[in-house]
CSV table of C-alpha atoms in Angstrom, one decimal:
chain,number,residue,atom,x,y,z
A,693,UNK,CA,-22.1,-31.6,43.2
A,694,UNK,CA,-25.4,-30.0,43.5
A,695,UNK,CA,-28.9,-31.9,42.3
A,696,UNK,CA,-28.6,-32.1,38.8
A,697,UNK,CA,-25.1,-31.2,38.0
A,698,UNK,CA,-22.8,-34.0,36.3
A,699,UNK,CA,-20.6,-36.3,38.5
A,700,UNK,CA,-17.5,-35.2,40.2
A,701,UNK,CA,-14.6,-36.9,39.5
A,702,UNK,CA,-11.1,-36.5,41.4
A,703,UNK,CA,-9.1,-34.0,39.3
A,704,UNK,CA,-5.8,-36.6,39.0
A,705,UNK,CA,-4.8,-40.5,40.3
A,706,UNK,CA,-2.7,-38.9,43.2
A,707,UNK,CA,-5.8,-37.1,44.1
A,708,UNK,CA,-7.4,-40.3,44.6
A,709,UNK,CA,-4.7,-42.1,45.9
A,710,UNK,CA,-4.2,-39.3,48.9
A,711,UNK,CA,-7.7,-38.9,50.0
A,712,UNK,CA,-8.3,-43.1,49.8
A,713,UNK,CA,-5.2,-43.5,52.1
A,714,UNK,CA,-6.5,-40.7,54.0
A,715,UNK,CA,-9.7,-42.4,54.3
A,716,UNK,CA,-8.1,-45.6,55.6
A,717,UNK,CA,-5.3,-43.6,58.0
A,718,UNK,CA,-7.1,-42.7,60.8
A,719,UNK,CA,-6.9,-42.8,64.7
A,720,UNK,CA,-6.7,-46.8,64.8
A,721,UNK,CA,-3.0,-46.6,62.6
A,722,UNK,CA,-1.5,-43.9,65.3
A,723,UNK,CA,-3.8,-44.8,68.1
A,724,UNK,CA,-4.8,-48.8,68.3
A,725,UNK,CA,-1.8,-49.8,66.3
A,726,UNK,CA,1.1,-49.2,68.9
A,727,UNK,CA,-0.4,-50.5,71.9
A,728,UNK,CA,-2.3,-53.7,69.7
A,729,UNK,CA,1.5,-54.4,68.6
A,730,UNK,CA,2.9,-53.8,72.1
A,731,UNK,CA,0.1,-56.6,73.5
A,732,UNK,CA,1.0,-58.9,70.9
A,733,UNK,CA,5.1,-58.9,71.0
A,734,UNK,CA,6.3,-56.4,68.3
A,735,UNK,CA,8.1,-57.2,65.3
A,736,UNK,CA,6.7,-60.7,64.5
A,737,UNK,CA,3.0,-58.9,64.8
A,738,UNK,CA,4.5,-56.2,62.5
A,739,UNK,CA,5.1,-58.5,59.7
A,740,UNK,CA,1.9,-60.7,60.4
A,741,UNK,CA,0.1,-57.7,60.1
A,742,UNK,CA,1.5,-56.5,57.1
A,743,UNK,CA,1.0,-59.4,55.2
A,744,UNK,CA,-2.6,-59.4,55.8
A,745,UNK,CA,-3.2,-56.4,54.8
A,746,UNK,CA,-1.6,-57.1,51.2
A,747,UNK,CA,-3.7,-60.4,50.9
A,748,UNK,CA,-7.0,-59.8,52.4
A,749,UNK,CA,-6.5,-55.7,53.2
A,750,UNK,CA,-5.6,-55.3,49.1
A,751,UNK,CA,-8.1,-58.1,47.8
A,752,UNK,CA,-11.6,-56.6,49.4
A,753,UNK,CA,-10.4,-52.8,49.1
A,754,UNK,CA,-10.2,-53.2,45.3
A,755,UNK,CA,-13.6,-55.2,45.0
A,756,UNK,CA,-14.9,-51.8,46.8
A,757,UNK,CA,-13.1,-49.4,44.4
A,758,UNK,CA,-14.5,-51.8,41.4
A,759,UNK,CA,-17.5,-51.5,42.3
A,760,UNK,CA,-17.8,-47.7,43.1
A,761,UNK,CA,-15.9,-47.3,39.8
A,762,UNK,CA,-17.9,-49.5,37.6
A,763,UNK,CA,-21.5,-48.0,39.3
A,764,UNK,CA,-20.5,-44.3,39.7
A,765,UNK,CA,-23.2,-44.3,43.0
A,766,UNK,CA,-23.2,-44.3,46.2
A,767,UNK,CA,-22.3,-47.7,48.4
A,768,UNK,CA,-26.3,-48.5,48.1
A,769,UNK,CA,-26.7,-47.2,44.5
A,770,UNK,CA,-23.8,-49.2,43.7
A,771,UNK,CA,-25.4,-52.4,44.7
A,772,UNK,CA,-28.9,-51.1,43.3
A,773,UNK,CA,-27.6,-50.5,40.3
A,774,UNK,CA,-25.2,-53.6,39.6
A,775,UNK,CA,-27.2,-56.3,40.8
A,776,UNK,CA,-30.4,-55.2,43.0
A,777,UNK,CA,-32.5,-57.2,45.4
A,778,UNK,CA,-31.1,-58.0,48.5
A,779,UNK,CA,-28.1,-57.0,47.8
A,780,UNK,CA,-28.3,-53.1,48.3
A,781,UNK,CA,-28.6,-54.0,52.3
A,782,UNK,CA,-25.3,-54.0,52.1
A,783,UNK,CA,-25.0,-50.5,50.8
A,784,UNK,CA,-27.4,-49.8,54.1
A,785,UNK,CA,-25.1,-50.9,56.2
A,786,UNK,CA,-22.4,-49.4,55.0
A,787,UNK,CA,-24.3,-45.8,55.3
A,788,UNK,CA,-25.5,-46.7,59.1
A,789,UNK,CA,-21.6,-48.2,59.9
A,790,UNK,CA,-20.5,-44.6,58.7
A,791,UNK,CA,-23.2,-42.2,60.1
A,792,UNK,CA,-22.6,-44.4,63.7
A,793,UNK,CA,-18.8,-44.5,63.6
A,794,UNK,CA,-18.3,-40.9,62.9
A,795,UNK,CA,-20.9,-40.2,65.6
A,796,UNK,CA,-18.2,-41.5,68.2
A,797,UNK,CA,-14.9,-40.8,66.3
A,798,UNK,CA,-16.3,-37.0,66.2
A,799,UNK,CA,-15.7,-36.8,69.8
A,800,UNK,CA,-12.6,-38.7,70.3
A,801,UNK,CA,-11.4,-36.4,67.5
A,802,UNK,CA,-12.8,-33.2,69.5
A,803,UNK,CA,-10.0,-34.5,72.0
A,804,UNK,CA,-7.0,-34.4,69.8
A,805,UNK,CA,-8.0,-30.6,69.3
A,806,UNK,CA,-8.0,-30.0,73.0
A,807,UNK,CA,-5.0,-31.8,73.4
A,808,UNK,CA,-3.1,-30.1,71.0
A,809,UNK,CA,-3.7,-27.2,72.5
A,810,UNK,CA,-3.5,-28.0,76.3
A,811,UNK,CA,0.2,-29.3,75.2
A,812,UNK,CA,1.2,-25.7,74.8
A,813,UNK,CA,-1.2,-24.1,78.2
A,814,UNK,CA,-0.5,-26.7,80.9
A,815,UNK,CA,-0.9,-30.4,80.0
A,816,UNK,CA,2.8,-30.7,80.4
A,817,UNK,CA,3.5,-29.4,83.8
A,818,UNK,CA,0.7,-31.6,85.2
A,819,UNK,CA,1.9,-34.5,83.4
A,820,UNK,CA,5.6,-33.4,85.0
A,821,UNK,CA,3.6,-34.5,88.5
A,822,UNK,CA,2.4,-37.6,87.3
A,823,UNK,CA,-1.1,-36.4,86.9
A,824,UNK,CA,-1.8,-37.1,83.0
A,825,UNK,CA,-4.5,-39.7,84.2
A,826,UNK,CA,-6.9,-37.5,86.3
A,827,UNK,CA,-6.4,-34.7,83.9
A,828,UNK,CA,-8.1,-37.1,81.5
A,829,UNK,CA,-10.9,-38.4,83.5
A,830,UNK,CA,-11.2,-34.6,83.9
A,831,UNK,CA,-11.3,-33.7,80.8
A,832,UNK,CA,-13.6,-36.3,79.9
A,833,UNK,CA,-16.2,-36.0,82.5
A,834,UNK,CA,-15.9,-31.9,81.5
A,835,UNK,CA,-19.5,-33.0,78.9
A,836,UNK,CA,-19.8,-28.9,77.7
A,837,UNK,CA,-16.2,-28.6,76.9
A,838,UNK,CA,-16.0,-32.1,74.9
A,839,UNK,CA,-19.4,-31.3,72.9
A,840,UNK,CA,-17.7,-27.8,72.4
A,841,UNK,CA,-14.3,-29.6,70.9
A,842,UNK,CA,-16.7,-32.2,69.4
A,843,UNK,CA,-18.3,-29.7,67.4
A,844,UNK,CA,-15.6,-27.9,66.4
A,845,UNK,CA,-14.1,-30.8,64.5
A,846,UNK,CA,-17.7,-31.8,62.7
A,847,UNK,CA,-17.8,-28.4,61.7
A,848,UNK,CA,-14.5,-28.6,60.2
A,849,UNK,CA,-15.0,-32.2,58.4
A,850,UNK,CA,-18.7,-30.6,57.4
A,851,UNK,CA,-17.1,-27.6,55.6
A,852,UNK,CA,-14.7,-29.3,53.4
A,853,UNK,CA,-17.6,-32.2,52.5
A,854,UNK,CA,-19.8,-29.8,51.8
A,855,UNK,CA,-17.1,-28.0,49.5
A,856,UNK,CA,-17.1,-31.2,47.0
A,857,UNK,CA,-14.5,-33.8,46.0
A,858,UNK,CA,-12.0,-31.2,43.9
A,859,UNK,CA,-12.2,-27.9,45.9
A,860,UNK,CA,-12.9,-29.9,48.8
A,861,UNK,CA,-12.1,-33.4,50.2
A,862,UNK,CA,-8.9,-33.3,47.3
A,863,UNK,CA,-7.6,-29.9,48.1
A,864,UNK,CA,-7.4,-30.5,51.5
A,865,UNK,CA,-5.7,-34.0,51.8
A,866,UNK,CA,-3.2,-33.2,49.1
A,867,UNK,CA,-2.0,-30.7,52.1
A,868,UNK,CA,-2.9,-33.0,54.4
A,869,UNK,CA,-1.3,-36.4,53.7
A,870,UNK,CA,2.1,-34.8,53.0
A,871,UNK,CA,2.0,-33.0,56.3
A,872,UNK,CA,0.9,-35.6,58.2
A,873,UNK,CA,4.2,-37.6,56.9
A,874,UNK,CA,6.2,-34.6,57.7
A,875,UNK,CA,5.0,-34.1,61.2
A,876,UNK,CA,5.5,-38.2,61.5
A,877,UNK,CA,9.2,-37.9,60.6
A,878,UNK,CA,9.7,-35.1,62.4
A,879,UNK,CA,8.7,-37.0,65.7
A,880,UNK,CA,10.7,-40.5,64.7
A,881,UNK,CA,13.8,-38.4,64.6
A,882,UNK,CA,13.3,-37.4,68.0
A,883,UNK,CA,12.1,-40.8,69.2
A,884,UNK,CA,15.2,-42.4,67.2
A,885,UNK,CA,17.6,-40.4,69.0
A,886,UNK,CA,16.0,-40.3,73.0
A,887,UNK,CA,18.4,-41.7,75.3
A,888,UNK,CA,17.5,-45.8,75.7
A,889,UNK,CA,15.6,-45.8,72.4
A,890,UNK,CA,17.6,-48.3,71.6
A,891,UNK,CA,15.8,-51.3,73.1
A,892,UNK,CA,12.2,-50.0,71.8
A,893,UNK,CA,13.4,-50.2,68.6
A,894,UNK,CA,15.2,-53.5,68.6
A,895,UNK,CA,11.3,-55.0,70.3
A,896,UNK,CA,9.6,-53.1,67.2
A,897,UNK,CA,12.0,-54.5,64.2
A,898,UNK,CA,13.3,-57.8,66.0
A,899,UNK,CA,10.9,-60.4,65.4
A,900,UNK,CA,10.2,-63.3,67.8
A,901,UNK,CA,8.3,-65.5,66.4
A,902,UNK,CA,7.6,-67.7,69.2
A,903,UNK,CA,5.7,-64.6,70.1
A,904,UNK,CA,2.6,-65.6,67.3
A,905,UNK,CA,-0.1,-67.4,68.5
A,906,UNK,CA,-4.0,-68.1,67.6
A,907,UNK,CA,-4.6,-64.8,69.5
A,908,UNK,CA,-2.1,-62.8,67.5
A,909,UNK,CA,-2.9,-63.8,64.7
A,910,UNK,CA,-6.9,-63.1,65.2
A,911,UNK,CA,-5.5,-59.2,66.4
A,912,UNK,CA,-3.5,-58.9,63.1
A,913,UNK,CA,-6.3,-60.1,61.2
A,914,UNK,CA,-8.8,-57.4,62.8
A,915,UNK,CA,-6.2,-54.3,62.8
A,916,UNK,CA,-5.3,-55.1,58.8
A,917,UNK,CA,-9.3,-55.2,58.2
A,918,UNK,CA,-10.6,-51.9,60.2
A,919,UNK,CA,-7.4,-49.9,59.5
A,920,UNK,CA,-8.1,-49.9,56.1
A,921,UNK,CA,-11.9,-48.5,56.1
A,922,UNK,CA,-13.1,-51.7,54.6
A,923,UNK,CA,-17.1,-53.0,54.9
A,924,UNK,CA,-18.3,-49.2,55.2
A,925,UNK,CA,-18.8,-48.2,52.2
A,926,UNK,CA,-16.0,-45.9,51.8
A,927,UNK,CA,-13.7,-47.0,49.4
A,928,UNK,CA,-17.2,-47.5,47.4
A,929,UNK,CA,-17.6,-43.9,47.5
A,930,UNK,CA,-14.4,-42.7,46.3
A,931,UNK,CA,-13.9,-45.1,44.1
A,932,UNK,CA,-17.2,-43.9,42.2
A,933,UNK,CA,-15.1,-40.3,41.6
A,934,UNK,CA,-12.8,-42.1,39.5
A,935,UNK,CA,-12.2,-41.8,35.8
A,936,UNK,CA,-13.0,-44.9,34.0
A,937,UNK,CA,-8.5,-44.7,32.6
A,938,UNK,CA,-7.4,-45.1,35.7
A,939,UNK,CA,-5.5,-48.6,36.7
A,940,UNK,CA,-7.3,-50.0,39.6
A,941,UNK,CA,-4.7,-52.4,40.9
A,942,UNK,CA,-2.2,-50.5,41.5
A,943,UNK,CA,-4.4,-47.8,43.0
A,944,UNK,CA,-5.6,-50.0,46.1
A,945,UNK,CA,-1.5,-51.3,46.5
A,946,UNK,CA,-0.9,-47.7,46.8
A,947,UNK,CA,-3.2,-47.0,49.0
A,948,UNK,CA,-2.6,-50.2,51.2
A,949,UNK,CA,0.8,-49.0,51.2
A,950,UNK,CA,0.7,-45.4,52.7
A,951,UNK,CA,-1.7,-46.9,54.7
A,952,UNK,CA,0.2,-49.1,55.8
A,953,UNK,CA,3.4,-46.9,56.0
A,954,UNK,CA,1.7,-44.8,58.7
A,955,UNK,CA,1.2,-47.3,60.7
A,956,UNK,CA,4.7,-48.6,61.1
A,957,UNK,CA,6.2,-45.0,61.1
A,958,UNK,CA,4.0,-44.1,64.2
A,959,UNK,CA,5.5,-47.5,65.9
A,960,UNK,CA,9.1,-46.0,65.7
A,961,UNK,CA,7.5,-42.4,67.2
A,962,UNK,CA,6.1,-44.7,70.1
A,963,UNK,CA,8.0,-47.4,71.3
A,964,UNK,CA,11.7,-45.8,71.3
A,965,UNK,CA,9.8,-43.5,73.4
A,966,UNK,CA,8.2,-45.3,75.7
A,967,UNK,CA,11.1,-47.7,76.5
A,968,UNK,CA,13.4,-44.8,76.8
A,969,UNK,CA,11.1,-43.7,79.5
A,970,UNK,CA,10.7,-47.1,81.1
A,971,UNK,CA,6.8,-47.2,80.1
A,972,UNK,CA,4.5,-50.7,79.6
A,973,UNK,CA,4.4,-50.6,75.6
A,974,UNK,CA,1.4,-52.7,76.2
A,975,UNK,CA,-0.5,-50.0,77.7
A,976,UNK,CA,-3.9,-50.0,76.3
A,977,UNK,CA,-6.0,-47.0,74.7
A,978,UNK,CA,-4.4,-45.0,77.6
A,979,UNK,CA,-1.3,-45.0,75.9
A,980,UNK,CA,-2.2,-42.2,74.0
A,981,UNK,CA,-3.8,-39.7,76.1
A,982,UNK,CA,-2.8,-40.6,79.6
A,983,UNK,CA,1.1,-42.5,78.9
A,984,UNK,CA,2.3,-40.3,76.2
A,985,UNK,CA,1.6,-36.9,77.9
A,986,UNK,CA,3.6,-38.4,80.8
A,987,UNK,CA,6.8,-39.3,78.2
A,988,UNK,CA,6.4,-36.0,76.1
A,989,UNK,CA,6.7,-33.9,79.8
A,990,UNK,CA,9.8,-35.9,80.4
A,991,UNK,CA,11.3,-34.4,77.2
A,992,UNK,CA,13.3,-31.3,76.3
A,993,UNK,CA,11.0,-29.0,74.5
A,994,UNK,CA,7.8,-31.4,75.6
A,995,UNK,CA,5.2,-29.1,74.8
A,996,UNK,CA,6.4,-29.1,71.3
A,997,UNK,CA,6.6,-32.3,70.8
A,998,UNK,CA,3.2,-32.9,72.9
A,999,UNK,CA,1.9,-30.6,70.0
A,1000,UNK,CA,3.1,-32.0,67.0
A,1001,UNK,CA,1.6,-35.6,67.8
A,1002,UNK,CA,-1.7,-34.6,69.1
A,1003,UNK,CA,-2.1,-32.4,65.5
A,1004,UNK,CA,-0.8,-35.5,63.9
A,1005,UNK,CA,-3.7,-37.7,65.3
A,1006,UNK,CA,-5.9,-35.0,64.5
A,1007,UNK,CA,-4.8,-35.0,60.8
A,1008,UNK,CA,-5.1,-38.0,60.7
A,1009,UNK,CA,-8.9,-38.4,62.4
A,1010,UNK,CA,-10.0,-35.5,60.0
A,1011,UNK,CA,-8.7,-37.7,56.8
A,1012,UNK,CA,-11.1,-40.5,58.2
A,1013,UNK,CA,-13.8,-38.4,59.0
A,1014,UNK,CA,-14.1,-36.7,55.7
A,1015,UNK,CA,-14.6,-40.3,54.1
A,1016,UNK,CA,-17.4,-41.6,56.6
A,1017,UNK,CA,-19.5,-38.0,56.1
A,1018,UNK,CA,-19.4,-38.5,52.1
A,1019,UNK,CA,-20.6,-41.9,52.8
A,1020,UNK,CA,-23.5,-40.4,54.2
A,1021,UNK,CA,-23.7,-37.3,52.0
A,1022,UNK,CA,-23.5,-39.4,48.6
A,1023,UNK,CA,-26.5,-41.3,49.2
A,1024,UNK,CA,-28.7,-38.5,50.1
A,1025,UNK,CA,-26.7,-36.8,47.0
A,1026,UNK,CA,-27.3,-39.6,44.5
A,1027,UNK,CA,-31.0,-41.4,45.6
A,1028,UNK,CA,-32.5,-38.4,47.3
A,1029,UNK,CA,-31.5,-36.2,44.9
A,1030,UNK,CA,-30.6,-33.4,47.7
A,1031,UNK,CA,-27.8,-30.7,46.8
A,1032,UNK,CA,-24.3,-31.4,48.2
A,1033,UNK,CA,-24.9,-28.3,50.8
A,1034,UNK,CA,-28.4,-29.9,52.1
A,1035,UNK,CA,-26.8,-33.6,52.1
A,1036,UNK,CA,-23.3,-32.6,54.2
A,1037,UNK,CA,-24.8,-29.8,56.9
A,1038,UNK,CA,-27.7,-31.9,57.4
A,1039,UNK,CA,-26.3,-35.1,58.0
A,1040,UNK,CA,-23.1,-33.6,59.8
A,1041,UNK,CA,-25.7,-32.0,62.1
A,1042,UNK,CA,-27.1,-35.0,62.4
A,1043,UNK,CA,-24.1,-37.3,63.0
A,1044,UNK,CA,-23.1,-34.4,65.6
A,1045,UNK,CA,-26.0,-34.8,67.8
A,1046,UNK,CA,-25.8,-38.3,68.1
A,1047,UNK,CA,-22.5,-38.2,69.1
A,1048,UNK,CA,-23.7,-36.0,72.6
A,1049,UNK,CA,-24.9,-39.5,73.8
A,1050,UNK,CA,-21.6,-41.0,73.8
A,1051,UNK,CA,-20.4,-38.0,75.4
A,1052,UNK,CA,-22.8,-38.1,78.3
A,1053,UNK,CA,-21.9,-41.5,78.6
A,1054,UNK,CA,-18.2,-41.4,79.1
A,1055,UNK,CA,-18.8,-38.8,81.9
A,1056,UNK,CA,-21.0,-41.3,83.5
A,1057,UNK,CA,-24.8,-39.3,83.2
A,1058,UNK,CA,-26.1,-41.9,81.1
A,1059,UNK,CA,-26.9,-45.8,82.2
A,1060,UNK,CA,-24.6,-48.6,80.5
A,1061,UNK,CA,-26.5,-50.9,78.7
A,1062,UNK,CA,-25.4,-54.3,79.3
A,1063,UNK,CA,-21.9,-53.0,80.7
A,1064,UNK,CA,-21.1,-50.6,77.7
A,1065,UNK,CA,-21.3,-47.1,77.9
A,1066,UNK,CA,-23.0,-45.5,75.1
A,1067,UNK,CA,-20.2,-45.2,72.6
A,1068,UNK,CA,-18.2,-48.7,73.5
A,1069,UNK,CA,-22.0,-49.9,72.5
A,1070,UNK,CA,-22.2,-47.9,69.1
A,1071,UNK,CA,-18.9,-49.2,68.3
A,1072,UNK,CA,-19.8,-52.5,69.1
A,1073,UNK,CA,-22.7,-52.2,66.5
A,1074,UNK,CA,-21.1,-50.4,63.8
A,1075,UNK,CA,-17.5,-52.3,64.4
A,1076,UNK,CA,-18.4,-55.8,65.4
A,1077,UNK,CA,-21.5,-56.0,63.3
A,1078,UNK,CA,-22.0,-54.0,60.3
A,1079,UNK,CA,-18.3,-53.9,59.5
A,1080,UNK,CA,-17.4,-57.1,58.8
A,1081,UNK,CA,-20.5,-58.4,57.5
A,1082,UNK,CA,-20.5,-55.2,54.8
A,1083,UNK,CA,-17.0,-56.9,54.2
A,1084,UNK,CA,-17.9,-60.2,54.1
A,1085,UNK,CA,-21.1,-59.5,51.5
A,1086,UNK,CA,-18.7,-57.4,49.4
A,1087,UNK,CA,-16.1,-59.9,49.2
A,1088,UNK,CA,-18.6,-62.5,48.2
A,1089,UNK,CA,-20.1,-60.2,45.7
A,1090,UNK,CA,-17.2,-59.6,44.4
A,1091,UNK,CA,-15.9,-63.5,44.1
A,1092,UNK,CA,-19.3,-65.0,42.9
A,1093,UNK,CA,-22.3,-62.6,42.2
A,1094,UNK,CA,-20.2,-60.1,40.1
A,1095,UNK,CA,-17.7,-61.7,38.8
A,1096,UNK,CA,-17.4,-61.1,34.9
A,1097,UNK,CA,-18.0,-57.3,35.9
A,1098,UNK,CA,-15.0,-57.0,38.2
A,1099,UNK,CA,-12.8,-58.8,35.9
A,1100,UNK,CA,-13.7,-56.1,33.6
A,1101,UNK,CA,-12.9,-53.3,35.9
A,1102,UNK,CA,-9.8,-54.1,37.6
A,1103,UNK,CA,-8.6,-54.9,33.8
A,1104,UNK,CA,-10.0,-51.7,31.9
A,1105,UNK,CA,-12.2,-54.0,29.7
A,1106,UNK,CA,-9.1,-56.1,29.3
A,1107,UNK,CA,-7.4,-53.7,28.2
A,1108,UNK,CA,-4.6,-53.7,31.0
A,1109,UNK,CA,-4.0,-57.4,32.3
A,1110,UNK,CA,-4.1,-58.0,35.9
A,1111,UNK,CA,-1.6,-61.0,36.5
A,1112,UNK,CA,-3.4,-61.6,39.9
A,1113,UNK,CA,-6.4,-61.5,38.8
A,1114,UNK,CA,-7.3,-65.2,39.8
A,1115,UNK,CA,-5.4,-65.6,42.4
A,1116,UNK,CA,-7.2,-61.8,43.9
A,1117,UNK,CA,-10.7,-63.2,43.0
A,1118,UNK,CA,-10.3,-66.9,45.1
A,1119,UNK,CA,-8.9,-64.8,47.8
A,1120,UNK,CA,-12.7,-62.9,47.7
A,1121,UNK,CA,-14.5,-66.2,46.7
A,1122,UNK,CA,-12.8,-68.2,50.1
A,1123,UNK,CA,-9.9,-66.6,52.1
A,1124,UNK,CA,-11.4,-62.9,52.5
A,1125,UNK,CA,-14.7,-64.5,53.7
A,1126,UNK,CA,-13.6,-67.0,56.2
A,1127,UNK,CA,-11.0,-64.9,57.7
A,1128,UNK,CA,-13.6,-62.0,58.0
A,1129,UNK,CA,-16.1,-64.3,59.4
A,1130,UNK,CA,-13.4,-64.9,62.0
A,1131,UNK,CA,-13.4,-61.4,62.5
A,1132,UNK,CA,-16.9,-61.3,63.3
A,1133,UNK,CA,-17.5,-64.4,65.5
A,1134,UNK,CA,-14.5,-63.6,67.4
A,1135,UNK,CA,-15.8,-59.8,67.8
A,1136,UNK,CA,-19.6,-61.1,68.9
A,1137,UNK,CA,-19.0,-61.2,72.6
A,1138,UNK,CA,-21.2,-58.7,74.1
């Protein structure tokens, strides 16, 4: 959309549907969700998790859609617009949460690249010695080569922001999505069927629910939040694309539910895997780029299969990414009036170079401040802080500022009843609030 021009709108529902759910699939469904179940005892987390997502994960993701929706602005001239005052701050934060978090996730994403092609030019044969952990902290500490990979993908996320919501950020994850679901299947068939996958499955579908406890529960709790790209203005931002017919209900439940379908699918690519191969399903952030290259080596045909997951977490980081940089772009778009060209290069140049810090911090030629490395701190600030108090304030919004208005959008003017309506808007007025408040007290420990 360039200054002037009417508002974009996504050319069908399924449109929508794909590039929300891409939004909210992203590295911490195929990354953080494996090894966050493994810590927390499998199954029973499954279905704790799960069920959060469809009460609080559903209830605040479509306040965010009714408000984008009802507004047709950005995630601050949403708030601007429907209510004013103070409340547009939490449009702000949603626009610094994205331009921060994409600043980091731009060069964890640059990794995936290089990993997908190391799979295929050597990864394998040094994972064969056991040496998948110093080729990391290798690769890592390599600062030209990760800026390089870095820049790469911001380039890539840039060009199809920059292209608009139809020819752009549509097109692309209606090939996207699907593929990412093929390439998913594709590796749980060969998971499914490893020798001694057996008993990683049985841990990831047999629940023990002796397992659950105050701690589990609080990890749940986070993972069904950030996995869904909620309190960053995101869901604001697409939902503001959307034609005024469109049901909004069972929009979010769709998205919620390929959401979380990846999630679960990439449990049953991981943990037959990694208890076929003997491996601590518990393993951390490692798990992916240290652990797994040691399973994949281990394989027939590992290269291949090395491959296909590192370009399924890179499908699924570029999803993400697109979201956070029209985040951005759409306020500079809407209040400054810029053209979409101006608004994504810009601001992906932007978002790039702030990403070198985290970088330089990882390869240890910054200082840490307060025992943080550069991007652990950013992600403290944007995940920590600004995430769950833009979902707190939305929720609330939503529940008791706004609340005539959003019965009027998730109901098409009445028009289309909403059996849950009530039941959705206490869960914003009192359960959404207190359990993200959780979130954020619990997260506060610098």
């Amino acid at each position: 959309m360039s200054n002037g021009a009417e508002r974009e709108q996504w050319g069908s529902k399924l449109g929508f549907i794909l590039a929300a759910a891409g939004s909210a699939v992203g590295l911490g469904n195929i990354w953080r969700f494996p090894y966050i179940t493994g810590q927390n005892g499998g199954a029973a987390f499954v279905l704790l998790y799960v069920a959060l997502v469809f009460v609080i994960g559903f209830s605040v993701m479509l306040a965010e859609i009714a408000i984008g929706r009802a507004a047709q602005l950005n995630a601050v001239g949403s708030f601007k617009k429907l209510k004013g005052g103070a409340w547009t701050i939490v449009g702000w934060m949603g626009v610094a949460a994205g331009f921060i978090i994409l600043s980091y996730y731009g060069v964890i994403a640059g990794w995936t690249i290089a990993y997908f092609l190391k799979s295929f030019t050597g990864l394998m044969q040094i994972a064969e010695q056991g040496k998948a952990g110093d080729f990391f902290v290798g690769f890592i500490t390599n600062s030209g080569a990760v800026i390089a990979w870095q820049a790469l993908f911001m380039i890539i996320t840039t060009y199809i922001v920059y292209k608009g919501i139809g020819e752009g950020i549509e097109k692309y994850c209606r090939i996207l999505m699907p593929g990412l679901f093929i390439i998913l299947l594709i590796l749980i068939v060969r998971a499914v069927t490893l020798q001694g996958a057996g008993e990683g499955i049985a841990f990831y579908l047999k629940p023990d629910f002796s397992k659950i406890n105050a701690g589990t529960l609080g990890a749940a709790l986070g993972q069904a939040f950030f996995s869904l790209s909620l309190g960053m203005g995101c869901m604001i931002t697409y939902g503001s694309y959307l034609d005024k017919k469109e049901v909004l209900p069972g929009a979010a439940a769709q998205v919620c539910f390929l959401d979380t379908a990846v999630a679960f699918l990439a449990g049953l690519v991981i943990f037959p895997a990694v208890f076929a191969f003997g491996v601590e399903p518990g393993a951390g952030p490692g798990l992916t780029f240290i652990t797994l290259p040691n399973v994949f080596a281990k394989m027939p045909g590992g290269a291949i299969w090395s491959g296909l997951f590192f370009l399924l977490l890179f499908v699924a980081a570029l999803t993400s990414a697109i979201s956070l940089l029209e985040v951005v772009s759409a306020y500079f778009i809407d209040e400054m009036k810029w053209s979409r060209a101006k608004a994504a290069w810009t601001n992906g140049l932007l978002i790039f170079l702030l990403g070198i810090p985290s970088v330089l911090g990882l390869a240890g030629k910054l200082p840490k401040l307060g025992g943080r490395d550069f991007l652990d701190s950013a992600d403290f600030i944007a995940s920590n802080v600004l995430l769950p108090l833009g979902g707190l304030f939305i929720a609330l919004f939503v529940g008791w500022i706004w609340t005539e208005g959003a019965k009027k959008e998730v109901t098409n003017n009445g028009t289309v009843p909403f059996g849950l309506e009530t039941a959705w808007l206490w869960v914003c007025r009192i359960v959404a609030p207190v359990a993200i408040a959780y979130i954020f007290i619990t997260g506060l420990k610098w």
